[in-house]
PDB file of C-alpha atoms in Angstrom:
ATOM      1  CA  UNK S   1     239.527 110.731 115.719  1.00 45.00           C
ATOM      2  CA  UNK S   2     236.020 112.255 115.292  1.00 48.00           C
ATOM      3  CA  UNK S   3     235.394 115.347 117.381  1.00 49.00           C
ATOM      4  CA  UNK S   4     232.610 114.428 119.335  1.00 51.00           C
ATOM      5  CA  UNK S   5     234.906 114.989 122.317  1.00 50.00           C
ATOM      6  CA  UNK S   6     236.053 117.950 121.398  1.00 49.00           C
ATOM      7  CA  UNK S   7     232.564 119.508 120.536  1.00 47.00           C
ATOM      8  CA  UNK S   8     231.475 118.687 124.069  1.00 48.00           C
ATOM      9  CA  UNK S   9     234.076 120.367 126.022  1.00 48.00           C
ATOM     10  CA  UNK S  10     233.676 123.595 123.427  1.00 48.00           C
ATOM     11  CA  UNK S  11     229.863 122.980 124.376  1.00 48.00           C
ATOM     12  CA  UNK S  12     230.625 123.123 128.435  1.00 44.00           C
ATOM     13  CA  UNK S  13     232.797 125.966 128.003  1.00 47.00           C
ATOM     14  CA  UNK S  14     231.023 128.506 125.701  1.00 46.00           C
ATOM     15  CA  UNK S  15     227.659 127.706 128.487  1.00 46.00           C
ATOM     16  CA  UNK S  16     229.550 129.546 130.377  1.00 44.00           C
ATOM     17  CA  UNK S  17     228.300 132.586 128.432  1.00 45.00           C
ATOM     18  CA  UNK S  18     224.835 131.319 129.225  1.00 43.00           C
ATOM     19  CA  UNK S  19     225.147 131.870 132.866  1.00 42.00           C
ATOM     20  CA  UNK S  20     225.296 135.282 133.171  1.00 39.00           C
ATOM     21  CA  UNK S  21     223.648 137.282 136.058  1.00 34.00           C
ATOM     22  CA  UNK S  22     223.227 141.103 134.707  1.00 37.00           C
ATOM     23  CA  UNK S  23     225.507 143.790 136.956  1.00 36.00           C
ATOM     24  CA  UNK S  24     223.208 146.930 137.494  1.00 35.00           C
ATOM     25  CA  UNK S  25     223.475 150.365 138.572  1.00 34.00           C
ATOM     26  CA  UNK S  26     223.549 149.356 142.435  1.00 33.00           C
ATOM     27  CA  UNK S  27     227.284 147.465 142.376  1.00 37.00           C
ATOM     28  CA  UNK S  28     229.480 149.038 145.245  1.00 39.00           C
ATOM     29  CA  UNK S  29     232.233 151.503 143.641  1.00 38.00           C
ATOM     30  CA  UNK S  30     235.525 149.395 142.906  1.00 50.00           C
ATOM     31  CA  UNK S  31     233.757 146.755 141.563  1.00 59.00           C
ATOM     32  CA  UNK S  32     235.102 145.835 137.816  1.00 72.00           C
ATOM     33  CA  UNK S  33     233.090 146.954 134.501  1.00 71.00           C
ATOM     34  CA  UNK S  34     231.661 144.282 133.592  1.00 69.00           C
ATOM     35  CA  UNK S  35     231.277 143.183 129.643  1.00 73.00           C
ATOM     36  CA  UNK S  36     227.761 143.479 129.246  1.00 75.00           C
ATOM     37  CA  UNK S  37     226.412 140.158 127.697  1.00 75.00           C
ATOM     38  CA  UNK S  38     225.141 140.217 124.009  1.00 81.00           C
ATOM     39  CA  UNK S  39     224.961 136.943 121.840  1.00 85.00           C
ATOM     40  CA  UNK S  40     226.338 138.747 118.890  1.00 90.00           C
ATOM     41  CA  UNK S  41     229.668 138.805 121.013  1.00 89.00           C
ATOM     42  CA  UNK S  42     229.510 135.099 119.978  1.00 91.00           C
ATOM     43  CA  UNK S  43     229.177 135.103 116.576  1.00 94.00           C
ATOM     44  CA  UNK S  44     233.183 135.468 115.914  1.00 95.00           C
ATOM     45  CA  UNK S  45     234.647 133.086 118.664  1.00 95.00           C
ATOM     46  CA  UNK S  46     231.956 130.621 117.320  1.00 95.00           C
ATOM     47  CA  UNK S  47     232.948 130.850 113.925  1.00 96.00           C
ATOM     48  CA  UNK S  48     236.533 130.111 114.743  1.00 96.00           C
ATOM     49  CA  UNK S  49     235.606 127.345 116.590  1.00 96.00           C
ATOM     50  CA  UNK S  50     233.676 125.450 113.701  1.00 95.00           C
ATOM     51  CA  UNK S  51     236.756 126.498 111.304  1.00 96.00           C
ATOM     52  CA  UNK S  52     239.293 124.708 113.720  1.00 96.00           C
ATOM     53  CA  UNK S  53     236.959 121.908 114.510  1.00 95.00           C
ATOM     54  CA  UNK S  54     235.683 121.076 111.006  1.00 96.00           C
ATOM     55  CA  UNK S  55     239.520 121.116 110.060  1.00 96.00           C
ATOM     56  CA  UNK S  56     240.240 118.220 112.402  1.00 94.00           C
ATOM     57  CA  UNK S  57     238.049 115.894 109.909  1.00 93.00           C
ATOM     58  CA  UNK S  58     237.477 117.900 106.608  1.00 95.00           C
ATOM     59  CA  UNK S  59     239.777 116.724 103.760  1.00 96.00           C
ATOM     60  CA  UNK S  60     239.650 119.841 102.035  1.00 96.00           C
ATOM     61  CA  UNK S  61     240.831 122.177 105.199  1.00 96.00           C
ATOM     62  CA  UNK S  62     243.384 119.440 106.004  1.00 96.00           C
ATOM     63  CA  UNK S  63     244.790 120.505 102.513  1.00 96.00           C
ATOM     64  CA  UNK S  64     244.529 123.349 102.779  1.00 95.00           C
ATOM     65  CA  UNK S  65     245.978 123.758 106.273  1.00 96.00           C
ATOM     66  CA  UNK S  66     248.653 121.588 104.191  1.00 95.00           C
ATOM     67  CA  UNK S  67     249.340 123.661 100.721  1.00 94.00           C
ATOM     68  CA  UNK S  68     249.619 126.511 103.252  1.00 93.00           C
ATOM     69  CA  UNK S  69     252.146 125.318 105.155  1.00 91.00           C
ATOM     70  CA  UNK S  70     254.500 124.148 102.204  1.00 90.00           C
ATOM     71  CA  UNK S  71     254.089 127.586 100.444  1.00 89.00           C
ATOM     72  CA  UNK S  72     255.476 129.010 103.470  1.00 86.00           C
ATOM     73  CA  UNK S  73     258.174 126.431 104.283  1.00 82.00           C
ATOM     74  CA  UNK S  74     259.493 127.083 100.387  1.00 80.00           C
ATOM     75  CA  UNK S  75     260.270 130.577 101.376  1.00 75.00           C
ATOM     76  CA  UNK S  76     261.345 130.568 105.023  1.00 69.00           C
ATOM     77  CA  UNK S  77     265.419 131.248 105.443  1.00 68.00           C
ATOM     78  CA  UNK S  78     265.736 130.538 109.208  1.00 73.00           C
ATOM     79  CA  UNK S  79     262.759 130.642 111.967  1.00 76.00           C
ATOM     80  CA  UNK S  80     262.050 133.734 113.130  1.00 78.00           C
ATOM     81  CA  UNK S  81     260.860 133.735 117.572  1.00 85.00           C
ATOM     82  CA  UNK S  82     259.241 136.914 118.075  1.00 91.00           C
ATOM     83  CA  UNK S  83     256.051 134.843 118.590  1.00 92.00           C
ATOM     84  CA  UNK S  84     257.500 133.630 121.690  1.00 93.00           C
ATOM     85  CA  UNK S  85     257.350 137.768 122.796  1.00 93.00           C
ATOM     86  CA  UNK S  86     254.577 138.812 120.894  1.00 95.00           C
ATOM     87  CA  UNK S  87     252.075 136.682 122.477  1.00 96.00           C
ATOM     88  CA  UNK S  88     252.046 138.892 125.685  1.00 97.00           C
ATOM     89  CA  UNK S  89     252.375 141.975 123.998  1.00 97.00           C
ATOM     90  CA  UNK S  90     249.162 143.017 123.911  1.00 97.00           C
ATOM     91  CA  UNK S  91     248.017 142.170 127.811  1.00 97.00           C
ATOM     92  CA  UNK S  92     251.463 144.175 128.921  1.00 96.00           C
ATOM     93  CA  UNK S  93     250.652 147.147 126.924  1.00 97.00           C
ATOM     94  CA  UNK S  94     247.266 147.765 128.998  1.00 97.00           C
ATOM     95  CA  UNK S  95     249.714 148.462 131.899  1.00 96.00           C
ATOM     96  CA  UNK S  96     252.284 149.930 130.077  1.00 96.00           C
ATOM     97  CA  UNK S  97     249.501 152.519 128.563  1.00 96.00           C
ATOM     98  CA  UNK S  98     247.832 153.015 131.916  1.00 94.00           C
ATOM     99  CA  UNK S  99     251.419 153.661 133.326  1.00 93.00           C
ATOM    100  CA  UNK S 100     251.452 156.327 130.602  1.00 94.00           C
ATOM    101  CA  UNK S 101     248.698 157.945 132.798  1.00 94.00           C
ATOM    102  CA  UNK S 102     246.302 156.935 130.155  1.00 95.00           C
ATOM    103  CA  UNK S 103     243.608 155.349 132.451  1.00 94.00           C
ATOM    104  CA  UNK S 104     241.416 152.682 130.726  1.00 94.00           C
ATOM    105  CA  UNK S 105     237.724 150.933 132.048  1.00 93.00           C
ATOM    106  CA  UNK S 106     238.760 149.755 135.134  1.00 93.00           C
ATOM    107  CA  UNK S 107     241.763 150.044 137.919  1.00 92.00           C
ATOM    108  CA  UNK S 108     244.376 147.807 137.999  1.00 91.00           C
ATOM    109  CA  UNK S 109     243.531 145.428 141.183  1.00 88.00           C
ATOM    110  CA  UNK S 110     239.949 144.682 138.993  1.00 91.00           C
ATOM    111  CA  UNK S 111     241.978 144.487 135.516  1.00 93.00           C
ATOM    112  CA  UNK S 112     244.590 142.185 137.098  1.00 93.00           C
ATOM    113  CA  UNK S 113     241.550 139.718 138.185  1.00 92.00           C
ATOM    114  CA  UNK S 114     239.917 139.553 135.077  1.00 94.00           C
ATOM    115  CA  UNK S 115     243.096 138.997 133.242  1.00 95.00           C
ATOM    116  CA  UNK S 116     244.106 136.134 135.592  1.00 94.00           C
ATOM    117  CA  UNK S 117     240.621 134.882 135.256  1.00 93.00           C
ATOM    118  CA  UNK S 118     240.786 135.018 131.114  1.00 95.00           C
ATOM    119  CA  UNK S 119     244.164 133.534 131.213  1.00 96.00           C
ATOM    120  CA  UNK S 120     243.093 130.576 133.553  1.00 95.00           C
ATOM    121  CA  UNK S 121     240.072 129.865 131.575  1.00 95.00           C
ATOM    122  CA  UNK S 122     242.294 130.133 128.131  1.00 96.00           C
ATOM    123  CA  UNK S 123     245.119 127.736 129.617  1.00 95.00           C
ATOM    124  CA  UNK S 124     242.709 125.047 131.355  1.00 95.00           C
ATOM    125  CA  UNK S 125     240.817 124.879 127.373  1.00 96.00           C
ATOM    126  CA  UNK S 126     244.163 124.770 125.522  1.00 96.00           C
ATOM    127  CA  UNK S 127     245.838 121.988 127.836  1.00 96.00           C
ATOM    128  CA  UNK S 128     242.509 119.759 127.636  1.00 96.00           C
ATOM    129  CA  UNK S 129     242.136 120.199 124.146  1.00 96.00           C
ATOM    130  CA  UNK S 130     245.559 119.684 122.908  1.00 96.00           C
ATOM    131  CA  UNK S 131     245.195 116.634 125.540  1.00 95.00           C
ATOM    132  CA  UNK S 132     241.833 115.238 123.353  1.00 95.00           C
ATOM    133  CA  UNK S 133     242.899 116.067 119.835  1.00 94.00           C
ATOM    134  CA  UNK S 134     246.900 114.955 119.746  1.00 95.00           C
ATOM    135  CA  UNK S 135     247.155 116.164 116.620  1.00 96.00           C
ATOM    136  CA  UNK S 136     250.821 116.378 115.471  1.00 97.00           C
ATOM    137  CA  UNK S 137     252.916 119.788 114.644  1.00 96.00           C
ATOM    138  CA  UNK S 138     253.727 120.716 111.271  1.00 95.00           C
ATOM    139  CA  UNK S 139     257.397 120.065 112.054  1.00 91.00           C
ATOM    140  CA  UNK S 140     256.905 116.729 113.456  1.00 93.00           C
ATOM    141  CA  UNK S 141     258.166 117.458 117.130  1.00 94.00           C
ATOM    142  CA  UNK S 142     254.748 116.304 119.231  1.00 95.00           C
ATOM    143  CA  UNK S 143     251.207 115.918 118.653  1.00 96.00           C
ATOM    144  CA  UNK S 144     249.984 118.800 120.757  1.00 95.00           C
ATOM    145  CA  UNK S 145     249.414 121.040 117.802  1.00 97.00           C
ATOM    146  CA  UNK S 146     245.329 121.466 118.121  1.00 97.00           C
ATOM    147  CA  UNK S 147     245.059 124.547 119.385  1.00 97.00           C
ATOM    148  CA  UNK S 148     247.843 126.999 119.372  1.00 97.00           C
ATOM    149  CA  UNK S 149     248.403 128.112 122.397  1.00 96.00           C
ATOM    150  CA  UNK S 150     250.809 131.304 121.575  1.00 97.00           C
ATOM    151  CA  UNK S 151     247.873 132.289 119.262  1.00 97.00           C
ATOM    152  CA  UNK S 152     245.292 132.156 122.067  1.00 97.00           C
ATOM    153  CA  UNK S 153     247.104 134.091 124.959  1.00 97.00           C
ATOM    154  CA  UNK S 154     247.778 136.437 122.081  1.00 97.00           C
ATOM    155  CA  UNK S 155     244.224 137.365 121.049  1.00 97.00           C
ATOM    156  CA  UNK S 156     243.149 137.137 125.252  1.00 97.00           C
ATOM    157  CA  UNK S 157     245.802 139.665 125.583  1.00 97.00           C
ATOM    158  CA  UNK S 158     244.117 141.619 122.422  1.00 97.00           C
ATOM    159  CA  UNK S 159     240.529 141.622 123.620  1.00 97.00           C
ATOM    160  CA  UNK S 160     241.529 142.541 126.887  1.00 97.00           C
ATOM    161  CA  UNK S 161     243.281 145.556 125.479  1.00 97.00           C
ATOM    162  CA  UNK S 162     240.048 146.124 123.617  1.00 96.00           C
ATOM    163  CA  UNK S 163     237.940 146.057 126.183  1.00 96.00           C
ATOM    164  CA  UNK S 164     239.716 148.465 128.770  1.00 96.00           C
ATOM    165  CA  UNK S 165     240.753 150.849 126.140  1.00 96.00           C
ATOM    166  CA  UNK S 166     238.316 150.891 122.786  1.00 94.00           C
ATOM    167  CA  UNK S 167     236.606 153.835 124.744  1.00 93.00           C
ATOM    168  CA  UNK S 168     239.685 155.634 125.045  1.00 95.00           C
ATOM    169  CA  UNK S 169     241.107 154.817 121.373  1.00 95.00           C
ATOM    170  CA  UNK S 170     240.004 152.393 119.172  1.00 94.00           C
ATOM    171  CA  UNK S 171     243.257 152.279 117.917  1.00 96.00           C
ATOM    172  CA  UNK S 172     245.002 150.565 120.710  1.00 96.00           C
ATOM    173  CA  UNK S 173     242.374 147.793 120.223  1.00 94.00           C
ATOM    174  CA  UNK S 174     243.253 147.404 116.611  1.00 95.00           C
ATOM    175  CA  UNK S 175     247.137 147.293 117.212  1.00 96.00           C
ATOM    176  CA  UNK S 176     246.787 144.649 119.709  1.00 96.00           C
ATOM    177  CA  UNK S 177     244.106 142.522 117.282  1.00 97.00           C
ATOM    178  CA  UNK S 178     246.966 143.241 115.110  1.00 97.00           C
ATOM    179  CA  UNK S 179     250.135 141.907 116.948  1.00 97.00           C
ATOM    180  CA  UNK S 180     247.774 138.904 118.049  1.00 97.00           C
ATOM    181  CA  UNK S 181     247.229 138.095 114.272  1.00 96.00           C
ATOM    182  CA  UNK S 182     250.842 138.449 113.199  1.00 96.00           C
ATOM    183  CA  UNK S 183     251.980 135.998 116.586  1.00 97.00           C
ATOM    184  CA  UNK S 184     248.972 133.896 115.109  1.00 96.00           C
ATOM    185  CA  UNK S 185     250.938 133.659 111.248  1.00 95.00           C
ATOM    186  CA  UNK S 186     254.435 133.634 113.067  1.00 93.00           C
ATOM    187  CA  UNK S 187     252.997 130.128 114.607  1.00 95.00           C
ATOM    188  CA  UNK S 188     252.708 128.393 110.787  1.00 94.00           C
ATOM    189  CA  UNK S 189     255.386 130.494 109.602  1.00 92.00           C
ATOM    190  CA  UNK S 190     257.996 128.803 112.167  1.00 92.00           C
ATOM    191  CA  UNK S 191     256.170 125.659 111.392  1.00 92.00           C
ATOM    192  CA  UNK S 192     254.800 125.143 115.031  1.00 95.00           C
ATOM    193  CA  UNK S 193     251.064 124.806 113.876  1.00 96.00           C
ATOM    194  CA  UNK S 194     248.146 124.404 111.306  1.00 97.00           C
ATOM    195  CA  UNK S 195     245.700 127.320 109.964  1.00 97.00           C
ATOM    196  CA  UNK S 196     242.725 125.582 111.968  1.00 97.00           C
ATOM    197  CA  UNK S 197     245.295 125.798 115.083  1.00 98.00           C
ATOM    198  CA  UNK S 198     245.558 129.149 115.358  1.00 97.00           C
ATOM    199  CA  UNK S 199     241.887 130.049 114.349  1.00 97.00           C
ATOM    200  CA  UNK S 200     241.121 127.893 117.264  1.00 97.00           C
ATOM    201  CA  UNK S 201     243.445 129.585 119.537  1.00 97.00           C
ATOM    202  CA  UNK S 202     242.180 132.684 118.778  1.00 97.00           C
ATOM    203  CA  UNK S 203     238.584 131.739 119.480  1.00 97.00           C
ATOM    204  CA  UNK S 204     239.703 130.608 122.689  1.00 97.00           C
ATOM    205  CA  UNK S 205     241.420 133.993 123.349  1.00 97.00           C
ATOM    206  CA  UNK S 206     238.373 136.355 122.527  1.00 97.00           C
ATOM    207  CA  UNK S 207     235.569 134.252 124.389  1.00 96.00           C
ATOM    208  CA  UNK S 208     237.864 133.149 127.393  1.00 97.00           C
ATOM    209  CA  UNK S 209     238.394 137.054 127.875  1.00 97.00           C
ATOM    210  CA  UNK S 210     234.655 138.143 127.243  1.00 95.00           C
ATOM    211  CA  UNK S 211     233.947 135.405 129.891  1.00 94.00           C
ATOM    212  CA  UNK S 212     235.972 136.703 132.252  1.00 94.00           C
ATOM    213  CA  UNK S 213     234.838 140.617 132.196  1.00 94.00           C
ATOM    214  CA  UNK S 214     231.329 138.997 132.243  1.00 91.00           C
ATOM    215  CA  UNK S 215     231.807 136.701 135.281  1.00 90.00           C
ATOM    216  CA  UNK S 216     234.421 138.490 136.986  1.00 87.00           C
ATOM    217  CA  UNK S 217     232.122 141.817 138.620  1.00 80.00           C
ATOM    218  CA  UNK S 218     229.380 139.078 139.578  1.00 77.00           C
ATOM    219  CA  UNK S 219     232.150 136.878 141.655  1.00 76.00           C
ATOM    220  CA  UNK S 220     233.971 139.254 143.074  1.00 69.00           C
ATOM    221  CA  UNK S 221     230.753 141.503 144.684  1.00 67.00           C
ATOM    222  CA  UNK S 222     228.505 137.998 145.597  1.00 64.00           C
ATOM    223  CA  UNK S 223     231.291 135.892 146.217  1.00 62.00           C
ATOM    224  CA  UNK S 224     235.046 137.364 147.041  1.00 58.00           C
ATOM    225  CA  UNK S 225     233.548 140.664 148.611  1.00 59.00           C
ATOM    226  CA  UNK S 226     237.337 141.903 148.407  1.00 50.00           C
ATOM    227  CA  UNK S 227     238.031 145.041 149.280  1.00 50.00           C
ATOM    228  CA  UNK S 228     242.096 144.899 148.884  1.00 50.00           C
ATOM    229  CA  UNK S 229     243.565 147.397 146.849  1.00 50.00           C
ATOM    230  CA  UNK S 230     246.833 147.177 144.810  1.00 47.00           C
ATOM    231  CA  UNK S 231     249.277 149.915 146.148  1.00 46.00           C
ATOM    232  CA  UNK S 232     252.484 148.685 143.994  1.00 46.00           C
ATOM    233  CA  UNK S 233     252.883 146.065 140.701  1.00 47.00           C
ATOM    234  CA  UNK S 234     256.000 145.148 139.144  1.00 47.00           C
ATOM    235  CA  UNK S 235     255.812 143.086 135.221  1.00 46.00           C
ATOM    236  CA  UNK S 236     258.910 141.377 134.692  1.00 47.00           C
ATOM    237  CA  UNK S 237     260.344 138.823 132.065  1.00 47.00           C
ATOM    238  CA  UNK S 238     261.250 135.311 133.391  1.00 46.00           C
ATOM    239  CA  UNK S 239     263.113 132.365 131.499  1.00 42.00           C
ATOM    240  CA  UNK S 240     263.832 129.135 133.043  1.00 42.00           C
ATOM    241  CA  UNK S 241     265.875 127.546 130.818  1.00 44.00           C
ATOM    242  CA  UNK S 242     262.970 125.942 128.888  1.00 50.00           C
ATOM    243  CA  UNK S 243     260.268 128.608 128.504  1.00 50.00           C
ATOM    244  CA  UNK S 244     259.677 132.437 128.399  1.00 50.00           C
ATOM    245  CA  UNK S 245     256.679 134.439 129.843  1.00 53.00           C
ATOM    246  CA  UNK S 246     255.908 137.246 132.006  1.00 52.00           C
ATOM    247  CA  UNK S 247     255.521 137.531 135.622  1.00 55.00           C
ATOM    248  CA  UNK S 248     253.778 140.057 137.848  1.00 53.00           C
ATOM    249  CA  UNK S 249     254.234 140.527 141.281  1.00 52.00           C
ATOM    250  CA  UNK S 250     251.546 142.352 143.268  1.00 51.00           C
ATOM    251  CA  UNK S 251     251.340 144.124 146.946  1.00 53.00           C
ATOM    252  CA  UNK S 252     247.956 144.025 148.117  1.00 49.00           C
ATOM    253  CA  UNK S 253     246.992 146.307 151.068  1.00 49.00           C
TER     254      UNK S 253
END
């Protein structure tokens, strides 16, 4: 497969970035924080992107994607599923935190849009990509393995807690980059994806969630014009006999 197909979808999604209309001063109170746009911001998610995509063809990353994969299946005992918790670590802890009465950039009716927004973005890329490439799993069990998606709701989760809290503490920002990273290795460890899998998924992560704190204040003051507020939120585990996740459950008055 070449990945002309994948380039142009990769192409349609990082325009996104490109449309920007600047927020100023005069936004009504409420309104999110925006992300303000620089194209440095684009200089990470971009090189993950050629990494995963040059992978897909390139002999050389295919072995190594390969040697690195057999190094680790020499010295695994039994899979280990934390990866299957991890992955939403980081997005939970910005409520868990602000809970804490440790407030971060914005409240949690405009947090709780732009995380929806990042997370639709990041599923909609990950479902039509693994769709295009069909590239098959380590272990053999399906040919959805192009890009991870554990890795990429992990690092969304990750720059989201960057974003609302680097002002705060940088440090919350580097745990999360850091649980988002380890979900990332538990993903070849367990033998559920390549390398270039997860550095894809965690391109997708980071720009998906830049996107949405950059789109987000624009939509919702030109567009939505919502003035709800969230008086009560409740996270909860769910498991329905096939997957795990998280669910939240809003009251908007």
């Amino acid at each position: 497969m070449t990945p002309n197909g994948l380039v142009l979808f990769l192409f349609i999604l990082s325009g996104l970035s490109g449309q920007i209309i600047s927020i100023n001063d005069s936004l009504k109170i409420g309104c999110p924080q925006n992300l303000k746009f620089k194209t440095k911001q684009l200089i990470i998610p971009a090189i993950l992107f050629t990494y995963g995509i040059a992978a897909i063809e390139s002999d050389y990353l295919k072995l190594v994607n390969t040697e690195l994969r057999n190094e680790l299946k020499e010295s695994i005992d039994e899979k280990v599923t934390i990866d299957d918790f991890a992955q939403y670590a980081p997005a939970v802890s910005v409520y868990a935190i602000n809970n804490l009465g440790i407030k971060g950039k914005n409240n949690l009716r405009d947090r709780t849009l732009i995380l929806g927004t990042s997370y639709l973005l990041m599923g909609t890329s990950v479902y039509v990509l693994k769709n295009l490439s069909k590239i098959e799993r380590p272990d053999g069990s399906s040919k959805n393995s192009f890009p991870s998606g554990h890795t990429a709701t992990a690092f969304a989760g990750a720059e989201f807690l960057w974003q609302e809290y680097k002002d705060v503490n940088i440090w919350y920002g580097i745990t999360g980059y850091a649980v988002a990273t380890g979900t990332g290795f538990f993903r070849i460890y367990n033998g559920r994806h390549w390398l270039s899998d997860v550095f894809m998924g965690a391109g997708i992560g980071i720009l998906t969630t830049k996107i949405a704190y950059w789109i987000v204040p624009y939509l919702d003051h030109h567009i939505f014009k919502l003035n709800k507020s969230v008086s009560s939120t409740m996270i909860a585990p769910f498991y329905n006999g096939n997957q795990m996740g998280v669910g939240m459950i809003l009251n908007l008055k």
